[in-house]
PDB file of C-alpha atoms in Angstrom:
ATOM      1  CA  UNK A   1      -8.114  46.229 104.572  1.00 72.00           C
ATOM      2  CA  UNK A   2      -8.747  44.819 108.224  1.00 76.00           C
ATOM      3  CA  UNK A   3     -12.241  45.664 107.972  1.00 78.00           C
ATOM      4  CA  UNK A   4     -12.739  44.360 104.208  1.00 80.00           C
ATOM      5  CA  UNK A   5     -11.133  40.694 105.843  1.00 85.00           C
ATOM      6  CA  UNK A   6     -13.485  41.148 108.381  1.00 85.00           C
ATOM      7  CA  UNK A   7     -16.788  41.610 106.193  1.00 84.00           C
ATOM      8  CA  UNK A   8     -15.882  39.139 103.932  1.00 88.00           C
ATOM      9  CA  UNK A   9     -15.636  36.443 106.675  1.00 89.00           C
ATOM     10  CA  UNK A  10     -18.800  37.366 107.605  1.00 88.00           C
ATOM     11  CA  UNK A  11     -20.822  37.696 104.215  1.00 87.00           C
ATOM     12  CA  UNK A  12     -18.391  33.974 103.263  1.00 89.00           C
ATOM     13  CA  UNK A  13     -19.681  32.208 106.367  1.00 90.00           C
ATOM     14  CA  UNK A  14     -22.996  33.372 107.472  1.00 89.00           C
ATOM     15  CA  UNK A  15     -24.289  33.008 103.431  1.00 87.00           C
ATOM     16  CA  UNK A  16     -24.085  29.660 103.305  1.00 90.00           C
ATOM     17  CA  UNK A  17     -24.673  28.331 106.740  1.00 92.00           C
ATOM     18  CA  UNK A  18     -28.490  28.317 108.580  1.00 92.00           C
ATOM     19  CA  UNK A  19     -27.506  31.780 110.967  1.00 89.00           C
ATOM     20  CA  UNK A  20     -28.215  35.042 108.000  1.00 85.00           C
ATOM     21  CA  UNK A  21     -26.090  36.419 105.927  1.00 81.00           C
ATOM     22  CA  UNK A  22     -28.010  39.891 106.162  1.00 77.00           C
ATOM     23  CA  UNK A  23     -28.834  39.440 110.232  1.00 81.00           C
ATOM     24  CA  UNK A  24     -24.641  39.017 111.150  1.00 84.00           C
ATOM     25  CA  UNK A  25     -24.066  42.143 108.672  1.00 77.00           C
ATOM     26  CA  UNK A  26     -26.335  44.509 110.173  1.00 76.00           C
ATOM     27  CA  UNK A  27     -25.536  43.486 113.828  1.00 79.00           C
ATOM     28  CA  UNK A  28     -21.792  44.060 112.549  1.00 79.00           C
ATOM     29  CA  UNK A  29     -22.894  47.788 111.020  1.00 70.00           C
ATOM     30  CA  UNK A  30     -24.325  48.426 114.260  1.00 69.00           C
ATOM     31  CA  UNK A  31     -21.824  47.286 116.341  1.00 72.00           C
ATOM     32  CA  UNK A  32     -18.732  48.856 114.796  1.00 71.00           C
ATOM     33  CA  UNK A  33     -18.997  51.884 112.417  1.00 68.00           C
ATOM     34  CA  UNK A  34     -16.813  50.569 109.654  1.00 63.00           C
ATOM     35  CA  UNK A  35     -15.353  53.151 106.829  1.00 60.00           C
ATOM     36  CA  UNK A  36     -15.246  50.944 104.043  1.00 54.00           C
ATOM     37  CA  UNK A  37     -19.019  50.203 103.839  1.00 58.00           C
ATOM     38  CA  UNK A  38     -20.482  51.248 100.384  1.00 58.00           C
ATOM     39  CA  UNK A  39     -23.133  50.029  98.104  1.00 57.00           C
ATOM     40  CA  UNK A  40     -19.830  48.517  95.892  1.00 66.00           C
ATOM     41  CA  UNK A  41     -17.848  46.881  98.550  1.00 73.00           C
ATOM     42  CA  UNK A  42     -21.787  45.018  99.580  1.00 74.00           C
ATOM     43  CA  UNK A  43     -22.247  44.001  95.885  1.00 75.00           C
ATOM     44  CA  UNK A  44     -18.570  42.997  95.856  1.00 81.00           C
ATOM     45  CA  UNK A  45     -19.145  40.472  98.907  1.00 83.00           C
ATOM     46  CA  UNK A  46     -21.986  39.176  97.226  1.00 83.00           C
ATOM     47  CA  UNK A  47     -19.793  38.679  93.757  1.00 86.00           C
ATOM     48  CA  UNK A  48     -17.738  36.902  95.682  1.00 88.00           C
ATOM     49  CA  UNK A  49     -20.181  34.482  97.366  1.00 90.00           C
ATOM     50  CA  UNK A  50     -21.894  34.116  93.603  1.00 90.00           C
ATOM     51  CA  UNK A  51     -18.130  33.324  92.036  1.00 91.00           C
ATOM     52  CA  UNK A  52     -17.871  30.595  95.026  1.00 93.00           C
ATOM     53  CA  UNK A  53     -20.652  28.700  94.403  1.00 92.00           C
ATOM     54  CA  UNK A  54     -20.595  28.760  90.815  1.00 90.00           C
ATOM     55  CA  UNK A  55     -17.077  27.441  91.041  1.00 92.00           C
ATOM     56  CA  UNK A  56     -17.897  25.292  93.720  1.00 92.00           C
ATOM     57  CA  UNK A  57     -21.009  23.418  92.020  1.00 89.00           C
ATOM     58  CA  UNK A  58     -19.502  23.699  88.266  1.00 86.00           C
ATOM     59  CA  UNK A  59     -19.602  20.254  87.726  1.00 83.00           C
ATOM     60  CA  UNK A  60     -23.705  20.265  88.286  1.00 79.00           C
ATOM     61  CA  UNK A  61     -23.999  23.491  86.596  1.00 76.00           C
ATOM     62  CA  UNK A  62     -22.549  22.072  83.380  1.00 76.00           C
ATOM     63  CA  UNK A  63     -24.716  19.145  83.913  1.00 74.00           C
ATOM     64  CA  UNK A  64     -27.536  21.605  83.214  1.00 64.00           C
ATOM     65  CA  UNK A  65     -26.913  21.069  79.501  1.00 61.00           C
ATOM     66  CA  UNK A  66     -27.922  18.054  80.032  1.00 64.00           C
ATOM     67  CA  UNK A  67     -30.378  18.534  82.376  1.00 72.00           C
ATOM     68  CA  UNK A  68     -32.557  21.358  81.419  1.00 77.00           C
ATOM     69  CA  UNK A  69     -35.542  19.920  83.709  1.00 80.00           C
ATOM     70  CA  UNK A  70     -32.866  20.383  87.238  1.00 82.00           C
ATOM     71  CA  UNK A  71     -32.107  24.100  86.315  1.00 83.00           C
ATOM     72  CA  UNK A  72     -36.364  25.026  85.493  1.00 87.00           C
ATOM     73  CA  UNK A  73     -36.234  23.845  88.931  1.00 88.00           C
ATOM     74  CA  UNK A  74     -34.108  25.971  90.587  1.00 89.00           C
ATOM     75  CA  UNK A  75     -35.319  29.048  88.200  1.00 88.00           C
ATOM     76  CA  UNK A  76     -39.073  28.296  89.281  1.00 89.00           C
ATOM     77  CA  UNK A  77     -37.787  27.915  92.898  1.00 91.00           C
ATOM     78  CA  UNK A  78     -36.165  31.216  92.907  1.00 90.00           C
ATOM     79  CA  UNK A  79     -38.509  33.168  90.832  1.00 91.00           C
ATOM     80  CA  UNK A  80     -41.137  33.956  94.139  1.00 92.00           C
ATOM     81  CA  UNK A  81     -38.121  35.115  96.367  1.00 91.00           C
ATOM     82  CA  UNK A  82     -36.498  37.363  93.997  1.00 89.00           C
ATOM     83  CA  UNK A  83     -39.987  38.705  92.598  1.00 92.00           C
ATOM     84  CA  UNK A  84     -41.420  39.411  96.199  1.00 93.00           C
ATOM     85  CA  UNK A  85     -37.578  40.818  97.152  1.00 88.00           C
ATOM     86  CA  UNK A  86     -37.341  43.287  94.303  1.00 87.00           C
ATOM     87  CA  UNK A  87     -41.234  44.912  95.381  1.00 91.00           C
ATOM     88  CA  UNK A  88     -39.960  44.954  98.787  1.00 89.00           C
ATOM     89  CA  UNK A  89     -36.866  46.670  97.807  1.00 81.00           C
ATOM     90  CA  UNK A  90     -38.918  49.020  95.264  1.00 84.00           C
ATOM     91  CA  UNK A  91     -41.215  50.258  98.246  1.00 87.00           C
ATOM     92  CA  UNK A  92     -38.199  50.790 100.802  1.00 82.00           C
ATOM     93  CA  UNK A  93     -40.671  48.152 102.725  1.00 87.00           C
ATOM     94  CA  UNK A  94     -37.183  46.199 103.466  1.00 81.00           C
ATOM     95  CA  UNK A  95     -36.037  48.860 105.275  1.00 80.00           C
ATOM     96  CA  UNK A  96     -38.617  48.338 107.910  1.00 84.00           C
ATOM     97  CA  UNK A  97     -37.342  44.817 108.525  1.00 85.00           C
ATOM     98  CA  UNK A  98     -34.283  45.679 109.429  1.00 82.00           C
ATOM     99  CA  UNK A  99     -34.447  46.141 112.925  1.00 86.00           C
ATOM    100  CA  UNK A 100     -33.178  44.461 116.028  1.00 87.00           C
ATOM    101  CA  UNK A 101     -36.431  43.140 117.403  1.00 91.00           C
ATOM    102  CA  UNK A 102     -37.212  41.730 113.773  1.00 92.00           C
ATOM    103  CA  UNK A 103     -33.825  40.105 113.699  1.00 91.00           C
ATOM    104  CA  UNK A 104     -33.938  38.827 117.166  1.00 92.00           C
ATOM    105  CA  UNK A 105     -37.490  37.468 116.918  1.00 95.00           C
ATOM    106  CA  UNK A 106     -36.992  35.636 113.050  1.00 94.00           C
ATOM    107  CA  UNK A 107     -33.435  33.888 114.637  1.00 94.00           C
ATOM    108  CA  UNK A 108     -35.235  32.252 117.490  1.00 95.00           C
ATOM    109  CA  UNK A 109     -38.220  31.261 115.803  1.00 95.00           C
ATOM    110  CA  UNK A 110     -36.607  30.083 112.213  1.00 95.00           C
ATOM    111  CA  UNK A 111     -33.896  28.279 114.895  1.00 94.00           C
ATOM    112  CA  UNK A 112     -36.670  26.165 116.459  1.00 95.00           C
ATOM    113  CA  UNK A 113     -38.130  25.582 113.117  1.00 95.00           C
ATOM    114  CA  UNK A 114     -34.933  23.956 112.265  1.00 95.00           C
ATOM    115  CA  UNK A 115     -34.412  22.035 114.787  1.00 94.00           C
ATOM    116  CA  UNK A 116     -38.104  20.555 114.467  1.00 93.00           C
ATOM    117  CA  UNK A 117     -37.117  19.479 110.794  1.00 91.00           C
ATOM    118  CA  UNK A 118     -33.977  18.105 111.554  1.00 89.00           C
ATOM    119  CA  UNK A 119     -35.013  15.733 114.262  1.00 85.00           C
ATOM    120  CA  UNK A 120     -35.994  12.858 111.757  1.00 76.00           C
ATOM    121  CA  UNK A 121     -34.219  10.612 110.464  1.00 71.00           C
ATOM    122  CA  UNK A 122     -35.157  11.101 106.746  1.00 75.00           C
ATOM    123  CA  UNK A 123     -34.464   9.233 102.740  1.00 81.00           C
ATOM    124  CA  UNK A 124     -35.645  11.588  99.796  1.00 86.00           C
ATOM    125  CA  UNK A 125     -32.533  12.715  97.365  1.00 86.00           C
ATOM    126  CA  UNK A 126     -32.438  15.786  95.226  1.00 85.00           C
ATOM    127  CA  UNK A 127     -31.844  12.901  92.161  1.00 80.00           C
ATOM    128  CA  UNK A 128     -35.113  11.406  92.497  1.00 83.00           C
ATOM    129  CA  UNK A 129     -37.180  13.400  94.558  1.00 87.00           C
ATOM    130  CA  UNK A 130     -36.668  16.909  94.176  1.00 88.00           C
ATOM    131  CA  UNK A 131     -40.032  17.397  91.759  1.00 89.00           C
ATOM    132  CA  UNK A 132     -41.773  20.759  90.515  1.00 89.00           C
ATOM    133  CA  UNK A 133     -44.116  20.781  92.840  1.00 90.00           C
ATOM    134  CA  UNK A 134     -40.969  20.202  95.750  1.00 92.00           C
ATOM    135  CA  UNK A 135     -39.248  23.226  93.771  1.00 91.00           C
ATOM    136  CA  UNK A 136     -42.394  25.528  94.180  1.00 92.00           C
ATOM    137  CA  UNK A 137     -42.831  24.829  98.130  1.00 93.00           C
ATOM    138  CA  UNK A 138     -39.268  25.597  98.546  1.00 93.00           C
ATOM    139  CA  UNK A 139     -39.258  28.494  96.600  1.00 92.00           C
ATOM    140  CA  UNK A 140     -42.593  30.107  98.242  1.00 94.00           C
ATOM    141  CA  UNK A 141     -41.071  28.893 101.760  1.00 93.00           C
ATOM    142  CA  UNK A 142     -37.794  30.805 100.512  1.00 92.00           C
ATOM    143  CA  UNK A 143     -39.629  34.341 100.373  1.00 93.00           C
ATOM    144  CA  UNK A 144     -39.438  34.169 104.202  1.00 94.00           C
ATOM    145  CA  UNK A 145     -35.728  34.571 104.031  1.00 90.00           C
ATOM    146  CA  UNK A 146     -35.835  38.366 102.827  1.00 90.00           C
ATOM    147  CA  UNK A 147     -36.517  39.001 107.064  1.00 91.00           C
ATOM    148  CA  UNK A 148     -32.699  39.429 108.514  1.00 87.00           C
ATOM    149  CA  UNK A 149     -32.720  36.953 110.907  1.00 89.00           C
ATOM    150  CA  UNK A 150     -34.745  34.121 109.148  1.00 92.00           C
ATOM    151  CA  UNK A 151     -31.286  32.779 106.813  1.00 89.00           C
ATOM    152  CA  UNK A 152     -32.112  32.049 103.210  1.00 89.00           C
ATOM    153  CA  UNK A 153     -29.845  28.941 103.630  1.00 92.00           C
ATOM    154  CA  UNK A 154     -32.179  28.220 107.087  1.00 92.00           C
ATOM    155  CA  UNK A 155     -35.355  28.370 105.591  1.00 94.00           C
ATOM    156  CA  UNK A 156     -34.340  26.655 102.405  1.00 94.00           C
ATOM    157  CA  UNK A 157     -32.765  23.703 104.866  1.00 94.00           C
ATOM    158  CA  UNK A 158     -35.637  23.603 107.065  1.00 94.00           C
ATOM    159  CA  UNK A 159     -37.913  23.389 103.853  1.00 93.00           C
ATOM    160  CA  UNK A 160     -36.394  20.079 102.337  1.00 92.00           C
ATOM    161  CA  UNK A 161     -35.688  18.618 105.634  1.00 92.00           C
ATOM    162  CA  UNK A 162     -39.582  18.619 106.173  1.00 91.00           C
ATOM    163  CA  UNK A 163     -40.358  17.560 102.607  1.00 90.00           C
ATOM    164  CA  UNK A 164     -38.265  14.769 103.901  1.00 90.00           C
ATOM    165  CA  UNK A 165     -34.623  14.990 102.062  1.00 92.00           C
ATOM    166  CA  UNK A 166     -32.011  13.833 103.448  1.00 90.00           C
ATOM    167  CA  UNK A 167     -29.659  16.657 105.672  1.00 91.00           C
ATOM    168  CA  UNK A 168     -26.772  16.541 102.702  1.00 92.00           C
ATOM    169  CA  UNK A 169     -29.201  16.700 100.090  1.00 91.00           C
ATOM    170  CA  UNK A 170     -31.297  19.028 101.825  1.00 92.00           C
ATOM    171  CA  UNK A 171     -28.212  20.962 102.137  1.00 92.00           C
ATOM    172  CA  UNK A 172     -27.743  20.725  98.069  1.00 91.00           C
ATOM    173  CA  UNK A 173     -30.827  22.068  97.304  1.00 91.00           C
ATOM    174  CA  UNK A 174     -30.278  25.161  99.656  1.00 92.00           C
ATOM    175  CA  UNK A 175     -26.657  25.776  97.826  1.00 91.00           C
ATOM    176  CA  UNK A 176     -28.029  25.367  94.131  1.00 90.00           C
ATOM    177  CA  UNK A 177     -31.288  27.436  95.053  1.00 90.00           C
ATOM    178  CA  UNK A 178     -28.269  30.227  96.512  1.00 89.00           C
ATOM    179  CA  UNK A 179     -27.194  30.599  92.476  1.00 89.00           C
ATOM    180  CA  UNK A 180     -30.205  32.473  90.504  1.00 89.00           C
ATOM    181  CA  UNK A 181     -30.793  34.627  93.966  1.00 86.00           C
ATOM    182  CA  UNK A 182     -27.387  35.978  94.672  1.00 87.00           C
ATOM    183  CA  UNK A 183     -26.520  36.421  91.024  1.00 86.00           C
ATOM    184  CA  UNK A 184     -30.241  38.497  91.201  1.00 84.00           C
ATOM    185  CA  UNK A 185     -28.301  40.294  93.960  1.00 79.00           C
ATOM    186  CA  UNK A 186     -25.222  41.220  92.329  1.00 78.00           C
ATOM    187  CA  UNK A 187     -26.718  42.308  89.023  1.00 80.00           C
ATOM    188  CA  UNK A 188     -29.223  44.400  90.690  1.00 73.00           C
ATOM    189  CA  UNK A 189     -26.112  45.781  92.814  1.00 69.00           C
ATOM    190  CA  UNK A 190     -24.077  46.170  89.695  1.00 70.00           C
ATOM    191  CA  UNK A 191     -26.851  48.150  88.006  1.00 69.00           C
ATOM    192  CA  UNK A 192     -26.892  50.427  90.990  1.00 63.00           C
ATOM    193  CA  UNK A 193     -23.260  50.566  90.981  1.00 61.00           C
ATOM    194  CA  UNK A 194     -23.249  51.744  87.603  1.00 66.00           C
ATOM    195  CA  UNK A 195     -26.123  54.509  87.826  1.00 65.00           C
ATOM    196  CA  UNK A 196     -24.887  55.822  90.920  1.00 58.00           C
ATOM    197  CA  UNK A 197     -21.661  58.014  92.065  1.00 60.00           C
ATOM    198  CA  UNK A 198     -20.020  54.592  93.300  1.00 54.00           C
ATOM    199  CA  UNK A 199     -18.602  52.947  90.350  1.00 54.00           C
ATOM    200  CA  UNK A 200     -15.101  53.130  91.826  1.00 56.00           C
ATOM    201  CA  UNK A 201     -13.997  49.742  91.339  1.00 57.00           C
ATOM    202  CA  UNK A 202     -10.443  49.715  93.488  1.00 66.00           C
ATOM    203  CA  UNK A 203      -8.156  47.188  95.290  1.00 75.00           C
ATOM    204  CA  UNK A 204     -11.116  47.208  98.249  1.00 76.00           C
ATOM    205  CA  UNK A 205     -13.471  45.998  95.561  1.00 76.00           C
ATOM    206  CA  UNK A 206     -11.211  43.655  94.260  1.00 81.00           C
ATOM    207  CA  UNK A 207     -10.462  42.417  97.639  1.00 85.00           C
ATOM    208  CA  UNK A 208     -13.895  41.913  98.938  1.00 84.00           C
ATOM    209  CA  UNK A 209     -14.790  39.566  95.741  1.00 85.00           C
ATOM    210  CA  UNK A 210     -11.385  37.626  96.149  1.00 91.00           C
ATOM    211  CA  UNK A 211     -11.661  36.731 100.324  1.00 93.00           C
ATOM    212  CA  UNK A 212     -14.922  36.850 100.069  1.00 91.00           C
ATOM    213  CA  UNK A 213     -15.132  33.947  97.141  1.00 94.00           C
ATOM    214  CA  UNK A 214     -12.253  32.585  99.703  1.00 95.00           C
ATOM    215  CA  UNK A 215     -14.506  32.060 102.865  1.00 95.00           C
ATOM    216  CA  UNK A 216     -17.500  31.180 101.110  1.00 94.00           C
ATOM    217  CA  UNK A 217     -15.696  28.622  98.842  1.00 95.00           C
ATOM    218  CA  UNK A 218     -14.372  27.297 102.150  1.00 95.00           C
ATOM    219  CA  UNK A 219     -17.489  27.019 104.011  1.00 95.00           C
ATOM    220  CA  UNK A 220     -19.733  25.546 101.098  1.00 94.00           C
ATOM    221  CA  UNK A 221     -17.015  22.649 101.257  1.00 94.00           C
ATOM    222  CA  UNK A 222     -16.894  21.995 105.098  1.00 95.00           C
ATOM    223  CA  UNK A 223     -20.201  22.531 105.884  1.00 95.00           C
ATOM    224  CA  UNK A 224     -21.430  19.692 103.254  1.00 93.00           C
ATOM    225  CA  UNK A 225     -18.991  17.671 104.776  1.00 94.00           C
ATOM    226  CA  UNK A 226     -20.110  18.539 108.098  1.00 95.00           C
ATOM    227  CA  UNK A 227     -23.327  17.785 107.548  1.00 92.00           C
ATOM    228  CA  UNK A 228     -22.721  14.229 106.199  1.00 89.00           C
ATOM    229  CA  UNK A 229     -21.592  13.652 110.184  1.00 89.00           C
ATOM    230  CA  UNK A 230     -23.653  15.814 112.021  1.00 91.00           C
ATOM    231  CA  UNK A 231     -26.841  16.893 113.133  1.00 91.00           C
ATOM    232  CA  UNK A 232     -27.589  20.639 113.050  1.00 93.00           C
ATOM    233  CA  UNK A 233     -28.183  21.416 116.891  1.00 93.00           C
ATOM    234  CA  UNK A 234     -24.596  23.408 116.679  1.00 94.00           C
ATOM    235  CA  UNK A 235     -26.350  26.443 114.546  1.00 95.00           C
ATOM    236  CA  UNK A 236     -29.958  25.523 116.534  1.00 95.00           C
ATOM    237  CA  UNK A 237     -27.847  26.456 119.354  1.00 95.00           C
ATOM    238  CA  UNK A 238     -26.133  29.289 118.233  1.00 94.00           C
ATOM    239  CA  UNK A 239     -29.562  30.848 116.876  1.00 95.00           C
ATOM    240  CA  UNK A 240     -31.186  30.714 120.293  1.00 95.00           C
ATOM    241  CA  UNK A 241     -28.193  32.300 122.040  1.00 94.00           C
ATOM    242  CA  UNK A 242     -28.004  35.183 119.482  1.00 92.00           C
ATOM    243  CA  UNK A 243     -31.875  35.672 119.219  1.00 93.00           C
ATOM    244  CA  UNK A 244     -32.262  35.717 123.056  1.00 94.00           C
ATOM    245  CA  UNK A 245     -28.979  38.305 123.545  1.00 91.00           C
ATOM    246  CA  UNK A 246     -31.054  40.023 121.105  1.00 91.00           C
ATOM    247  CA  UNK A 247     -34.185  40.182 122.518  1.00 92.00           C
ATOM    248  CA  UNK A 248     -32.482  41.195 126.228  1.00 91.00           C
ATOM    249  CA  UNK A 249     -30.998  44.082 124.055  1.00 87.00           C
ATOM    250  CA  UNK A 250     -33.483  45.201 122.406  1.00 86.00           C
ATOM    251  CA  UNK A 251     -36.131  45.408 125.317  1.00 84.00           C
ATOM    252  CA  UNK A 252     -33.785  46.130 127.665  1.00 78.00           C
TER     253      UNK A 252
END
């Protein structure tokens, strides 16, 4: 159970803030050789995180009813990341990407990145601003996030702040664009779940959905309010410590 708490934490945090969900989790696998890894208890993370920001973002979700033209948005935004992600997964390309050096190199240079877009003082709000064509740069922009190390909440961030939205808004965007991908994610998981010698749903899996919803649920709400206050140097920061430890590792 210590190691499910300790999982979820990390898929509940790192999923929504600009540091990789997928980067943490495979420096985690490497670092400690957990026994309750499994293609369920992953999926089950990922339910979680999907459950969090549904409930989280319910209010603009049902809005959707009433406007359709906001949710074509997010669907065209997400279409060229989980297109692109399924082909990579398809050809077992992904697996080539996850490597240390990869990791280390995509958080230093998508860390800079974000700290070049969030310099500026900027106005654009997803209520008026956030056009097709906005969606569609996002989206493409958001394909870069299938490299551990590069943060789909990073790029997505970086993205709006340099189509000039404002950091909470840009923020928005990132959390909204989160929905159609991870619930991609956990119905692609589910399916291999269910066709596989896994389907063992137990008190781990129930566990990993319910503290992982928990963290993520928890972030989503502090880190909006964070960024309302403050700039994002803090996770600039923290990328260019982890990406050079990883670098001195890697070519050590």
């Amino acid at each position: 159970m210590f190691e499910i708490f300790i999982l979820s934490i990390v898929q509940g945090v790192t999923e929504f803030v600009p540091i990789s969900s997928s980067s943490h989790l495979i420096i985690i696998s490497e670092l400690i050789n957990f026994e309750n890894k499994s293609l369920s208890i992953d999926v089950s993370l990922h339910l979680g995180s999907f459950f969090a920001v549904l409930t989280y973002f319910r209010k603009d979700i049902f809005n959707f009813v009433n406007n359709r033209d906001l949710l074509f948005k997010i669907l065209v935004s997400s279409i060229p990341v989980i297109i692109v992600g399924f082909i990579l997964v398809q050809t077992g390309f992904i697996e080539s990407l996850r490597k240390i050096k990869v990791i280390a190199w995509a958080t230093l240079i998508f860390g800079l990145l974000l700290y070049y877009s969030d310099k500026f003082q900027l106005k654009k709000n997803i209520e008026s601003n956030f056009s097709f064509k906005t969606a569609l740069l996002i989206g493409l922009l958001q394909i870069f996030s299938l490299i551990p190390g590069v943060s789909r909440s990073g790029v997505t961030i970086t993205a709006a702040r340099l189509l000039k939205f404002k950091r909470y808004d840009a923020a928005k965007i990132s959390f909204l664009l989160s929905i159609p991908t991870l619930g991609a994610v956990s119905l692609y998981g589910l399916r291999n779940v269910i066709i596989s010698d896994d389907f063992n749903f137990s008190m781990l899996n129930i566990s990993s959905i319910f503290f992982s919803f928990l963290f993520s649920i928890i972030t989503i709400k502090f880190f909006l309010v964070y960024v309302k206050k403050f700039s994002l140097t803090f996770f600039v920061i923290y990328r260019i410590i982890l990406g050079t430890f990883l670098l001195y590792t890697a070519y050590l």
